[in-house]
Amino acid sequence: MIRQIILHPDTRLRTKCEPVANITDERRRLAADMLETMYAAPGIGLAASQLGVMERLIVMDCIKPDENNPQPTIMFNPQIISRSDETFSYEEGCLSLPEQFAEVCRPTEVEVSWINEGGNPVERSFDGLWAICVQHEVDHLDGKLFIDYLTPVRRQIITRKMKKMKRELDRG
Ligand code: K2U
Ligand code: ZN
């Protein structure tokens, strides 16, 4: 089922998530809900903490919908084990900061290890949008947001806008 995505500012988005001890059916259902929520947003990535579940679980699918060969990817306990020296800048957004965008510079290629939904360890390298997305999502698990790469002034401007948006949303 589609779940509500937590909006910044919220302490849960600033909390380091706990490693997952074992891959249970309940956690597989959570991953399925995360994918459904991500596709509905629409988005290309989502971290469990964005749904208020403080566990190290992310989902991604960076294949464009019109390419018609979706690649839903579920990662338990993802770890970035190496990063390219080469970096590139990309205008990032975040489902927890709707309508806020900013250029972020990240390594162009990363090697990631994780446990998949079958409970097996996987290790793979990612480049392009997948590399940006997996770094963005692993940051979420460490309580880090893309606005943390901006100057304090620009971060404050975005946070003030989000506080205003949340006040207006709370008024219904
Ligand atoms: O974690 C999230 O909030 C989902 C993010 C993932 C993401 C952000 C920046 C760059 C790559 C991935 C996005 O909001 S998903 C929306 C989106 C779609 C296409 C390209 C960039 C962002
Ligand atoms: Zn995000």
Short mmCIF file of N, CA and C and ligand atoms in Angstrom, two decimals:
data_model
loop_
_atom_site.label_atom_id
_atom_site.label_comp_id
_atom_site.label_asym_id
_atom_site.label_seq_id
_atom_site.Cartn_x
_atom_site.Cartn_y
_atom_site.Cartn_z
N MET A 1 0.84 -1.21 0.00
CA MET A 1 0.00 0.00 0.00
C MET A 1 0.87 1.26 0.00
N ILE A 2 0.30 2.35 -0.51
CA ILE A 2 1.04 3.62 -0.58
C ILE A 2 1.04 4.24 0.81
N ARG A 3 2.23 4.62 1.27
CA ARG A 3 2.35 5.21 2.60
C ARG A 3 2.73 6.70 2.50
N GLN A 4 2.51 7.43 3.61
CA GLN A 4 2.78 8.87 3.60
C GLN A 4 4.30 9.11 3.69
N ILE A 5 4.80 10.05 2.88
CA ILE A 5 6.23 10.38 2.89
C ILE A 5 6.43 11.56 3.84
N ILE A 6 7.37 11.37 4.78
CA ILE A 6 7.65 12.41 5.79
C ILE A 6 8.31 13.61 5.11
N LEU A 7 7.87 14.81 5.49
CA LEU A 7 8.44 16.04 4.91
C LEU A 7 9.44 16.68 5.87
N HIS A 8 10.53 17.22 5.31
CA HIS A 8 11.52 18.02 6.06
C HIS A 8 10.86 19.32 6.49
N PRO A 9 11.15 19.86 7.69
CA PRO A 9 12.03 19.29 8.72
C PRO A 9 11.29 18.28 9.60
N ASP A 10 11.99 17.18 9.93
CA ASP A 10 11.41 16.14 10.79
C ASP A 10 12.60 15.36 11.37
N THR A 11 12.61 15.16 12.68
CA THR A 11 13.78 14.53 13.33
C THR A 11 14.05 13.14 12.77
N ARG A 12 13.01 12.47 12.28
CA ARG A 12 13.25 11.11 11.75
C ARG A 12 14.14 11.16 10.49
N LEU A 13 14.08 12.26 9.77
CA LEU A 13 14.94 12.39 8.57
C LEU A 13 16.37 12.73 8.96
N ARG A 14 16.58 13.02 10.24
CA ARG A 14 17.92 13.39 10.74
C ARG A 14 18.47 12.30 11.66
N THR A 15 17.83 11.14 11.64
CA THR A 15 18.24 10.06 12.56
C THR A 15 18.94 8.95 11.78
N LYS A 16 20.05 8.43 12.33
CA LYS A 16 20.77 7.35 11.67
C LYS A 16 19.96 6.07 11.82
N CYS A 17 19.74 5.35 10.73
CA CYS A 17 18.90 4.15 10.78
C CYS A 17 19.71 2.93 11.24
N GLU A 18 18.99 1.96 11.83
CA GLU A 18 19.61 0.73 12.36
C GLU A 18 19.75 -0.33 11.27
N PRO A 19 20.88 -1.09 11.30
CA PRO A 19 20.99 -2.21 10.35
C PRO A 19 19.86 -3.21 10.55
N VAL A 20 19.50 -3.87 9.45
CA VAL A 20 18.45 -4.89 9.50
C VAL A 20 19.09 -6.22 9.90
N ALA A 21 18.56 -6.88 10.93
CA ALA A 21 19.18 -8.12 11.42
C ALA A 21 18.82 -9.31 10.52
N ASN A 22 17.54 -9.40 10.16
CA ASN A 22 17.16 -10.49 9.23
C ASN A 22 16.03 -10.03 8.33
N ILE A 23 15.97 -10.68 7.16
CA ILE A 23 15.01 -10.27 6.12
C ILE A 23 13.71 -11.05 6.36
N THR A 24 12.76 -10.39 7.02
CA THR A 24 11.48 -11.08 7.34
C THR A 24 10.45 -10.77 6.25
N ASP A 25 9.35 -11.52 6.28
CA ASP A 25 8.26 -11.25 5.32
C ASP A 25 7.70 -9.85 5.54
N GLU A 26 7.68 -9.43 6.82
CA GLU A 26 7.17 -8.09 7.12
C GLU A 26 8.06 -7.03 6.44
N ARG A 27 9.38 -7.25 6.48
CA ARG A 27 10.29 -6.29 5.84
C ARG A 27 10.17 -6.37 4.31
N ARG A 28 9.87 -7.56 3.78
CA ARG A 28 9.67 -7.66 2.33
C ARG A 28 8.40 -6.89 1.94
N ARG A 29 7.37 -6.93 2.83
CA ARG A 29 6.12 -6.17 2.54
C ARG A 29 6.41 -4.68 2.61
N LEU A 30 7.26 -4.28 3.58
CA LEU A 30 7.63 -2.86 3.68
C LEU A 30 8.33 -2.43 2.39
N ALA A 31 9.26 -3.25 1.89
CA ALA A 31 9.98 -2.91 0.65
C ALA A 31 9.01 -2.77 -0.51
N ALA A 32 8.01 -3.66 -0.56
CA ALA A 32 7.00 -3.58 -1.63
C ALA A 32 6.18 -2.30 -1.50
N ASP A 33 5.83 -1.93 -0.28
CA ASP A 33 5.10 -0.67 -0.06
C ASP A 33 5.97 0.53 -0.45
N MET A 34 7.27 0.43 -0.18
CA MET A 34 8.18 1.54 -0.53
C MET A 34 8.25 1.70 -2.04
N LEU A 35 8.31 0.58 -2.76
CA LEU A 35 8.35 0.67 -4.23
C LEU A 35 7.05 1.26 -4.76
N GLU A 36 5.93 0.80 -4.20
CA GLU A 36 4.62 1.31 -4.66
C GLU A 36 4.51 2.82 -4.39
N THR A 37 4.97 3.20 -3.21
CA THR A 37 4.93 4.63 -2.82
C THR A 37 5.85 5.44 -3.73
N MET A 38 7.04 4.88 -4.03
CA MET A 38 8.02 5.58 -4.89
C MET A 38 7.46 5.78 -6.29
N TYR A 39 6.90 4.69 -6.89
CA TYR A 39 6.37 4.81 -8.25
C TYR A 39 5.22 5.81 -8.31
N ALA A 40 4.41 5.85 -7.22
CA ALA A 40 3.23 6.73 -7.21
C ALA A 40 3.63 8.20 -7.06
N ALA A 41 4.81 8.45 -6.49
CA ALA A 41 5.19 9.85 -6.14
C ALA A 41 5.15 10.80 -7.35
N PRO A 42 5.80 10.62 -8.50
CA PRO A 42 6.73 9.52 -8.81
C PRO A 42 8.15 9.86 -8.38
N GLY A 43 8.91 8.81 -8.16
CA GLY A 43 10.30 9.02 -7.81
C GLY A 43 11.15 7.88 -8.33
N ILE A 44 12.47 7.99 -8.14
CA ILE A 44 13.35 6.91 -8.61
C ILE A 44 14.10 6.27 -7.46
N GLY A 45 13.78 6.73 -6.23
CA GLY A 45 14.42 6.13 -5.06
C GLY A 45 13.60 6.46 -3.84
N LEU A 46 13.77 5.69 -2.76
CA LEU A 46 13.09 5.99 -1.49
C LEU A 46 13.80 5.22 -0.38
N ALA A 47 13.96 5.90 0.77
CA ALA A 47 14.61 5.26 1.94
C ALA A 47 13.54 5.00 3.00
N ALA A 48 13.71 3.94 3.79
CA ALA A 48 12.69 3.56 4.78
C ALA A 48 12.42 4.69 5.77
N SER A 49 13.45 5.47 6.09
CA SER A 49 13.27 6.56 7.07
C SER A 49 12.31 7.63 6.55
N GLN A 50 12.15 7.71 5.22
CA GLN A 50 11.20 8.68 4.65
C GLN A 50 9.75 8.25 4.91
N LEU A 51 9.59 6.99 5.33
CA LEU A 51 8.26 6.51 5.73
C LEU A 51 8.18 6.35 7.24
N GLY A 52 9.24 6.81 7.93
CA GLY A 52 9.24 6.74 9.39
C GLY A 52 9.71 5.41 9.96
N VAL A 53 10.26 4.54 9.09
CA VAL A 53 10.79 3.25 9.57
C VAL A 53 12.31 3.40 9.63
N MET A 54 12.86 3.40 10.85
CA MET A 54 14.27 3.76 11.02
C MET A 54 15.19 2.55 10.84
N GLU A 55 15.07 1.91 9.68
CA GLU A 55 15.90 0.73 9.38
C GLU A 55 16.66 0.97 8.08
N ARG A 56 17.79 0.25 7.92
CA ARG A 56 18.64 0.47 6.73
C ARG A 56 18.12 -0.33 5.54
N LEU A 57 17.13 0.29 4.88
CA LEU A 57 16.47 -0.33 3.71
C LEU A 57 16.16 0.79 2.71
N ILE A 58 16.60 0.58 1.46
CA ILE A 58 16.26 1.54 0.39
C ILE A 58 15.72 0.79 -0.82
N VAL A 59 14.95 1.49 -1.65
CA VAL A 59 14.49 0.93 -2.92
C VAL A 59 14.83 1.94 -4.01
N MET A 60 15.06 1.43 -5.23
CA MET A 60 15.38 2.32 -6.36
C MET A 60 14.82 1.70 -7.64
N ASP A 61 14.53 2.58 -8.61
CA ASP A 61 14.30 2.15 -9.98
C ASP A 61 14.51 3.39 -10.84
N CYS A 62 15.69 3.47 -11.43
CA CYS A 62 16.07 4.68 -12.18
C CYS A 62 15.77 4.52 -13.68
N ILE A 63 15.07 3.44 -14.04
CA ILE A 63 14.68 3.26 -15.44
C ILE A 63 13.47 4.16 -15.71
N LYS A 64 13.54 4.93 -16.82
CA LYS A 64 12.41 5.82 -17.13
C LYS A 64 11.16 4.98 -17.42
N PRO A 65 9.99 5.43 -16.94
CA PRO A 65 8.75 4.65 -17.14
C PRO A 65 8.51 4.30 -18.61
N ASP A 66 8.86 5.24 -19.54
CA ASP A 66 8.57 4.97 -20.96
C ASP A 66 9.52 3.93 -21.55
N GLU A 67 10.61 3.57 -20.80
CA GLU A 67 11.53 2.54 -21.33
C GLU A 67 10.93 1.15 -21.14
N ASN A 68 9.86 1.09 -20.33
CA ASN A 68 9.10 -0.15 -20.23
C ASN A 68 9.89 -1.40 -19.83
N ASN A 69 11.01 -1.24 -19.13
CA ASN A 69 11.65 -2.43 -18.54
C ASN A 69 12.12 -2.05 -17.14
N PRO A 70 11.12 -1.83 -16.24
CA PRO A 70 11.44 -1.39 -14.88
C PRO A 70 12.44 -2.32 -14.19
N GLN A 71 13.30 -1.70 -13.36
CA GLN A 71 14.29 -2.51 -12.61
C GLN A 71 14.18 -2.18 -11.11
N PRO A 72 13.03 -2.61 -10.52
CA PRO A 72 12.88 -2.37 -9.07
C PRO A 72 14.03 -3.03 -8.31
N THR A 73 14.72 -2.24 -7.48
CA THR A 73 15.90 -2.73 -6.74
C THR A 73 15.68 -2.50 -5.25
N ILE A 74 15.83 -3.59 -4.47
CA ILE A 74 15.63 -3.53 -3.01
C ILE A 74 16.97 -3.81 -2.35
N MET A 75 17.42 -2.88 -1.46
CA MET A 75 18.72 -3.04 -0.80
C MET A 75 18.54 -2.98 0.72
N PHE A 76 18.87 -4.11 1.40
CA PHE A 76 18.94 -4.09 2.87
C PHE A 76 20.39 -3.83 3.24
N ASN A 77 20.63 -3.02 4.24
CA ASN A 77 21.99 -2.70 4.72
C ASN A 77 22.96 -2.33 3.60
N PRO A 78 22.56 -1.38 2.73
CA PRO A 78 23.48 -0.98 1.64
C PRO A 78 24.71 -0.30 2.21
N GLN A 79 25.88 -0.62 1.61
CA GLN A 79 27.13 0.04 2.00
C GLN A 79 27.86 0.47 0.73
N ILE A 80 28.29 1.74 0.71
CA ILE A 80 29.10 2.18 -0.42
C ILE A 80 30.54 1.82 -0.08
N ILE A 81 31.12 0.88 -0.84
CA ILE A 81 32.44 0.37 -0.48
C ILE A 81 33.57 1.04 -1.27
N SER A 82 33.23 1.72 -2.38
CA SER A 82 34.26 2.53 -3.04
C SER A 82 33.59 3.58 -3.92
N ARG A 83 34.32 4.69 -4.10
CA ARG A 83 33.78 5.84 -4.86
C ARG A 83 34.84 6.26 -5.88
N SER A 84 34.39 6.65 -7.07
CA SER A 84 35.35 7.16 -8.07
C SER A 84 35.87 8.51 -7.61
N ASP A 85 37.11 8.84 -8.06
CA ASP A 85 37.64 10.18 -7.77
C ASP A 85 36.87 11.21 -8.58
N GLU A 86 36.47 10.76 -9.82
CA GLU A 86 35.75 11.67 -10.70
C GLU A 86 34.37 11.98 -10.08
N THR A 87 33.99 13.25 -10.13
CA THR A 87 32.67 13.63 -9.60
C THR A 87 31.89 14.35 -10.69
N PHE A 88 30.56 14.41 -10.52
CA PHE A 88 29.79 15.28 -11.41
C PHE A 88 28.60 15.85 -10.68
N SER A 89 28.14 16.97 -11.24
CA SER A 89 27.12 17.76 -10.59
C SER A 89 25.76 17.46 -11.23
N TYR A 90 24.74 17.33 -10.39
CA TYR A 90 23.40 17.00 -10.91
C TYR A 90 22.37 17.76 -10.08
N GLU A 91 21.29 18.24 -10.72
CA GLU A 91 20.27 18.97 -9.96
C GLU A 91 19.37 17.96 -9.25
N GLU A 92 19.55 17.85 -7.93
CA GLU A 92 18.79 16.86 -7.18
C GLU A 92 17.50 17.43 -6.61
N GLY A 93 16.56 16.49 -6.42
CA GLY A 93 15.33 16.81 -5.69
C GLY A 93 15.22 15.78 -4.58
N CYS A 94 14.13 15.81 -3.84
CA CYS A 94 13.90 14.82 -2.78
C CYS A 94 12.41 14.76 -2.49
N LEU A 95 11.89 13.55 -2.33
CA LEU A 95 10.46 13.42 -2.10
C LEU A 95 10.06 13.96 -0.72
N SER A 96 11.08 14.18 0.14
CA SER A 96 10.79 14.76 1.45
C SER A 96 10.93 16.28 1.44
N LEU A 97 11.38 16.82 0.29
CA LEU A 97 11.47 18.28 0.12
C LEU A 97 10.87 18.62 -1.25
N PRO A 98 9.55 18.43 -1.40
CA PRO A 98 8.94 18.64 -2.71
C PRO A 98 9.21 20.04 -3.25
N GLU A 99 9.41 20.10 -4.59
CA GLU A 99 9.61 21.36 -5.32
C GLU A 99 10.89 22.11 -4.96
N GLN A 100 11.78 21.46 -4.17
CA GLN A 100 13.07 22.11 -3.88
C GLN A 100 14.14 21.37 -4.67
N PHE A 101 14.96 22.13 -5.44
CA PHE A 101 15.99 21.49 -6.25
C PHE A 101 17.30 22.26 -6.06
N ALA A 102 18.43 21.51 -6.13
CA ALA A 102 19.72 22.19 -6.04
C ALA A 102 20.79 21.28 -6.62
N GLU A 103 21.82 21.93 -7.17
CA GLU A 103 22.95 21.19 -7.75
C GLU A 103 23.74 20.53 -6.62
N VAL A 104 24.02 19.22 -6.77
CA VAL A 104 24.86 18.51 -5.81
C VAL A 104 25.96 17.78 -6.59
N CYS A 105 27.19 17.84 -6.08
CA CYS A 105 28.32 17.20 -6.76
C CYS A 105 28.64 15.88 -6.04
N ARG A 106 28.62 14.77 -6.77
CA ARG A 106 28.89 13.46 -6.18
C ARG A 106 29.81 12.63 -7.07
N PRO A 107 30.49 11.61 -6.54
CA PRO A 107 31.28 10.70 -7.37
C PRO A 107 30.41 10.11 -8.49
N THR A 108 31.02 9.96 -9.67
CA THR A 108 30.25 9.49 -10.83
C THR A 108 29.98 7.99 -10.77
N GLU A 109 30.83 7.25 -10.05
CA GLU A 109 30.64 5.80 -9.97
C GLU A 109 30.88 5.31 -8.54
N VAL A 110 30.05 4.40 -8.07
CA VAL A 110 30.22 3.84 -6.71
C VAL A 110 30.05 2.32 -6.76
N GLU A 111 30.79 1.65 -5.87
CA GLU A 111 30.66 0.19 -5.68
C GLU A 111 29.80 0.01 -4.43
N VAL A 112 28.73 -0.76 -4.53
CA VAL A 112 27.80 -0.92 -3.40
C VAL A 112 27.66 -2.39 -3.03
N SER A 113 27.64 -2.69 -1.73
CA SER A 113 27.32 -4.06 -1.28
C SER A 113 26.04 -3.99 -0.45
N TRP A 114 25.21 -5.01 -0.56
CA TRP A 114 23.95 -5.03 0.19
C TRP A 114 23.43 -6.46 0.30
N ILE A 115 22.33 -6.63 1.05
CA ILE A 115 21.64 -7.93 1.14
C ILE A 115 20.34 -7.78 0.34
N ASN A 116 20.06 -8.71 -0.56
CA ASN A 116 18.83 -8.55 -1.36
C ASN A 116 17.64 -9.20 -0.66
N GLU A 117 16.47 -9.10 -1.29
CA GLU A 117 15.24 -9.56 -0.62
C GLU A 117 15.25 -11.09 -0.40
N GLY A 118 16.17 -11.78 -1.12
CA GLY A 118 16.27 -13.23 -0.89
C GLY A 118 17.20 -13.53 0.27
N GLY A 119 17.81 -12.49 0.84
CA GLY A 119 18.74 -12.68 1.97
C GLY A 119 20.16 -12.93 1.50
N ASN A 120 20.43 -12.73 0.18
CA ASN A 120 21.79 -12.99 -0.34
C ASN A 120 22.61 -11.71 -0.47
N PRO A 121 23.92 -11.81 -0.16
CA PRO A 121 24.79 -10.64 -0.32
C PRO A 121 25.04 -10.37 -1.81
N VAL A 122 24.99 -9.09 -2.17
CA VAL A 122 25.21 -8.67 -3.57
C VAL A 122 26.24 -7.54 -3.56
N GLU A 123 27.05 -7.46 -4.59
CA GLU A 123 28.02 -6.37 -4.72
C GLU A 123 28.02 -5.94 -6.19
N ARG A 124 27.83 -4.63 -6.43
CA ARG A 124 27.75 -4.16 -7.84
C ARG A 124 28.17 -2.71 -7.91
N SER A 125 28.66 -2.31 -9.09
CA SER A 125 28.99 -0.88 -9.25
C SER A 125 27.86 -0.20 -10.02
N PHE A 126 27.68 1.09 -9.72
CA PHE A 126 26.63 1.89 -10.36
C PHE A 126 27.26 3.17 -10.92
N ASP A 127 26.74 3.61 -12.07
CA ASP A 127 27.17 4.92 -12.59
C ASP A 127 25.91 5.67 -13.04
N GLY A 128 26.11 6.88 -13.57
CA GLY A 128 24.96 7.67 -14.05
C GLY A 128 23.97 7.95 -12.94
N LEU A 129 22.70 7.98 -13.32
CA LEU A 129 21.63 8.38 -12.38
C LEU A 129 21.52 7.37 -11.24
N TRP A 130 21.84 6.08 -11.53
CA TRP A 130 21.80 5.06 -10.47
C TRP A 130 22.80 5.40 -9.38
N ALA A 131 24.00 5.89 -9.79
CA ALA A 131 25.04 6.21 -8.80
C ALA A 131 24.59 7.37 -7.92
N ILE A 132 24.00 8.39 -8.55
CA ILE A 132 23.50 9.55 -7.79
C ILE A 132 22.43 9.09 -6.81
N CYS A 133 21.51 8.27 -7.33
CA CYS A 133 20.35 7.87 -6.53
C CYS A 133 20.78 7.04 -5.32
N VAL A 134 21.67 6.06 -5.54
CA VAL A 134 22.05 5.20 -4.41
C VAL A 134 22.79 6.01 -3.34
N GLN A 135 23.58 6.99 -3.76
CA GLN A 135 24.26 7.86 -2.77
C GLN A 135 23.27 8.73 -2.02
N HIS A 136 22.26 9.24 -2.77
CA HIS A 136 21.20 10.06 -2.15
C HIS A 136 20.43 9.24 -1.11
N GLU A 137 20.16 7.97 -1.46
CA GLU A 137 19.36 7.12 -0.55
C GLU A 137 20.16 6.67 0.66
N VAL A 138 21.44 6.31 0.45
CA VAL A 138 22.27 5.89 1.60
C VAL A 138 22.47 7.08 2.55
N ASP A 139 22.57 8.29 1.97
CA ASP A 139 22.62 9.49 2.83
C ASP A 139 21.38 9.54 3.73
N HIS A 140 20.20 9.25 3.16
CA HIS A 140 18.98 9.28 3.98
C HIS A 140 19.13 8.37 5.20
N LEU A 141 19.73 7.19 4.99
CA LEU A 141 19.85 6.21 6.10
C LEU A 141 20.80 6.74 7.18
N ASP A 142 21.64 7.71 6.80
CA ASP A 142 22.56 8.31 7.79
C ASP A 142 22.05 9.66 8.27
N GLY A 143 20.78 9.97 7.99
CA GLY A 143 20.18 11.22 8.47
C GLY A 143 20.67 12.45 7.72
N LYS A 144 21.19 12.21 6.48
CA LYS A 144 21.75 13.30 5.68
C LYS A 144 20.81 13.60 4.51
N LEU A 145 20.62 14.90 4.21
CA LEU A 145 19.75 15.32 3.09
C LEU A 145 20.58 16.06 2.06
N PHE A 146 20.09 16.14 0.83
CA PHE A 146 20.89 16.76 -0.24
C PHE A 146 21.16 18.24 0.08
N ILE A 147 20.30 18.86 0.90
CA ILE A 147 20.52 20.28 1.23
C ILE A 147 21.73 20.45 2.14
N ASP A 148 22.24 19.36 2.72
CA ASP A 148 23.43 19.46 3.57
C ASP A 148 24.68 19.75 2.76
N TYR A 149 24.59 19.60 1.44
CA TYR A 149 25.74 19.90 0.58
C TYR A 149 25.72 21.35 0.12
N LEU A 150 24.70 22.10 0.54
CA LEU A 150 24.58 23.51 0.11
C LEU A 150 25.16 24.42 1.20
N THR A 151 25.27 25.71 0.88
CA THR A 151 25.74 26.67 1.90
C THR A 151 24.64 26.79 2.97
N PRO A 152 25.05 27.13 4.22
CA PRO A 152 24.06 27.28 5.29
C PRO A 152 22.92 28.24 4.92
N VAL A 153 23.26 29.30 4.19
CA VAL A 153 22.22 30.27 3.81
C VAL A 153 21.18 29.61 2.91
N ARG A 154 21.66 28.89 1.89
CA ARG A 154 20.72 28.28 0.94
C ARG A 154 19.92 27.17 1.64
N ARG A 155 20.58 26.46 2.57
CA ARG A 155 19.87 25.39 3.32
C ARG A 155 18.75 26.02 4.15
N GLN A 156 19.04 27.16 4.78
CA GLN A 156 18.04 27.83 5.63
C GLN A 156 16.86 28.32 4.80
N ILE A 157 17.16 28.85 3.61
CA ILE A 157 16.07 29.35 2.74
C ILE A 157 15.12 28.20 2.41
N ILE A 158 15.70 27.04 2.05
CA ILE A 158 14.86 25.87 1.70
C ILE A 158 14.10 25.38 2.93
N THR A 159 14.76 25.33 4.08
CA THR A 159 14.09 24.85 5.30
C THR A 159 12.94 25.78 5.68
N ARG A 160 13.14 27.09 5.53
CA ARG A 160 12.05 28.04 5.84
C ARG A 160 10.85 27.80 4.88
N LYS A 161 11.17 27.57 3.60
CA LYS A 161 10.09 27.32 2.62
C LYS A 161 9.31 26.04 3.00
N MET A 162 10.08 25.01 3.45
CA MET A 162 9.42 23.74 3.79
C MET A 162 8.56 23.91 5.04
N LYS A 163 9.03 24.73 6.00
CA LYS A 163 8.24 24.95 7.23
C LYS A 163 6.92 25.63 6.85
N LYS A 164 7.00 26.60 5.92
CA LYS A 164 5.79 27.32 5.48
C LYS A 164 4.84 26.35 4.78
N MET A 165 5.43 25.48 3.92
CA MET A 165 4.60 24.51 3.18
C MET A 165 3.89 23.58 4.17
N LYS A 166 4.62 23.14 5.21
CA LYS A 166 4.03 22.21 6.18
C LYS A 166 2.94 22.91 6.98
N ARG A 167 3.13 24.20 7.32
CA ARG A 167 2.08 24.94 8.05
C ARG A 167 0.82 24.99 7.21
N GLU A 168 1.00 25.28 5.91
CA GLU A 168 -0.18 25.39 5.02
C GLU A 168 -0.84 24.02 4.86
N LEU A 169 -0.03 22.95 4.78
CA LEU A 169 -0.60 21.59 4.65
C LEU A 169 -1.35 21.22 5.92
N ASP A 170 -0.78 21.60 7.08
CA ASP A 170 -1.44 21.23 8.35
C ASP A 170 -2.79 21.91 8.49
N ARG A 171 -2.88 23.14 7.83
CA ARG A 171 -4.16 23.86 7.93
C ARG A 171 -5.23 23.15 7.09
N GLY A 172 -4.74 22.19 6.23
CA GLY A 172 -5.68 21.38 5.44
C GLY A 172 -6.18 22.13 4.23
O1 K2U B 1 15.05 9.89 -1.95
C1 K2U B 1 14.20 10.54 -2.53
O2 K2U B 1 13.64 11.49 -2.01
C2 K2U B 1 13.86 10.22 -3.99
C3 K2U B 1 14.76 11.07 -4.82
C4 K2U B 1 15.88 10.23 -5.34
C5 K2U B 1 16.85 11.04 -6.15
C6 K2U B 1 17.11 12.38 -5.89
C7 K2U B 1 18.02 13.07 -6.68
C8 K2U B 1 18.66 12.43 -7.72
C9 K2U B 1 18.40 11.11 -7.96
C10 K2U B 1 17.49 10.42 -7.17
C11 K2U B 1 14.00 11.79 -5.92
O3 K2U B 1 13.07 12.67 -5.41
S1 K2U B 1 13.12 10.81 -7.03
C12 K2U B 1 12.59 12.13 -8.09
C13 K2U B 1 13.58 12.31 -9.21
C14 K2U B 1 13.23 11.79 -10.42
C15 K2U B 1 14.14 11.86 -11.47
C16 K2U B 1 15.40 12.45 -11.30
C17 K2U B 1 15.74 12.97 -10.06
C18 K2U B 1 14.82 12.91 -8.99
ZN ZN B 2 15.48 12.12 -0.83
#
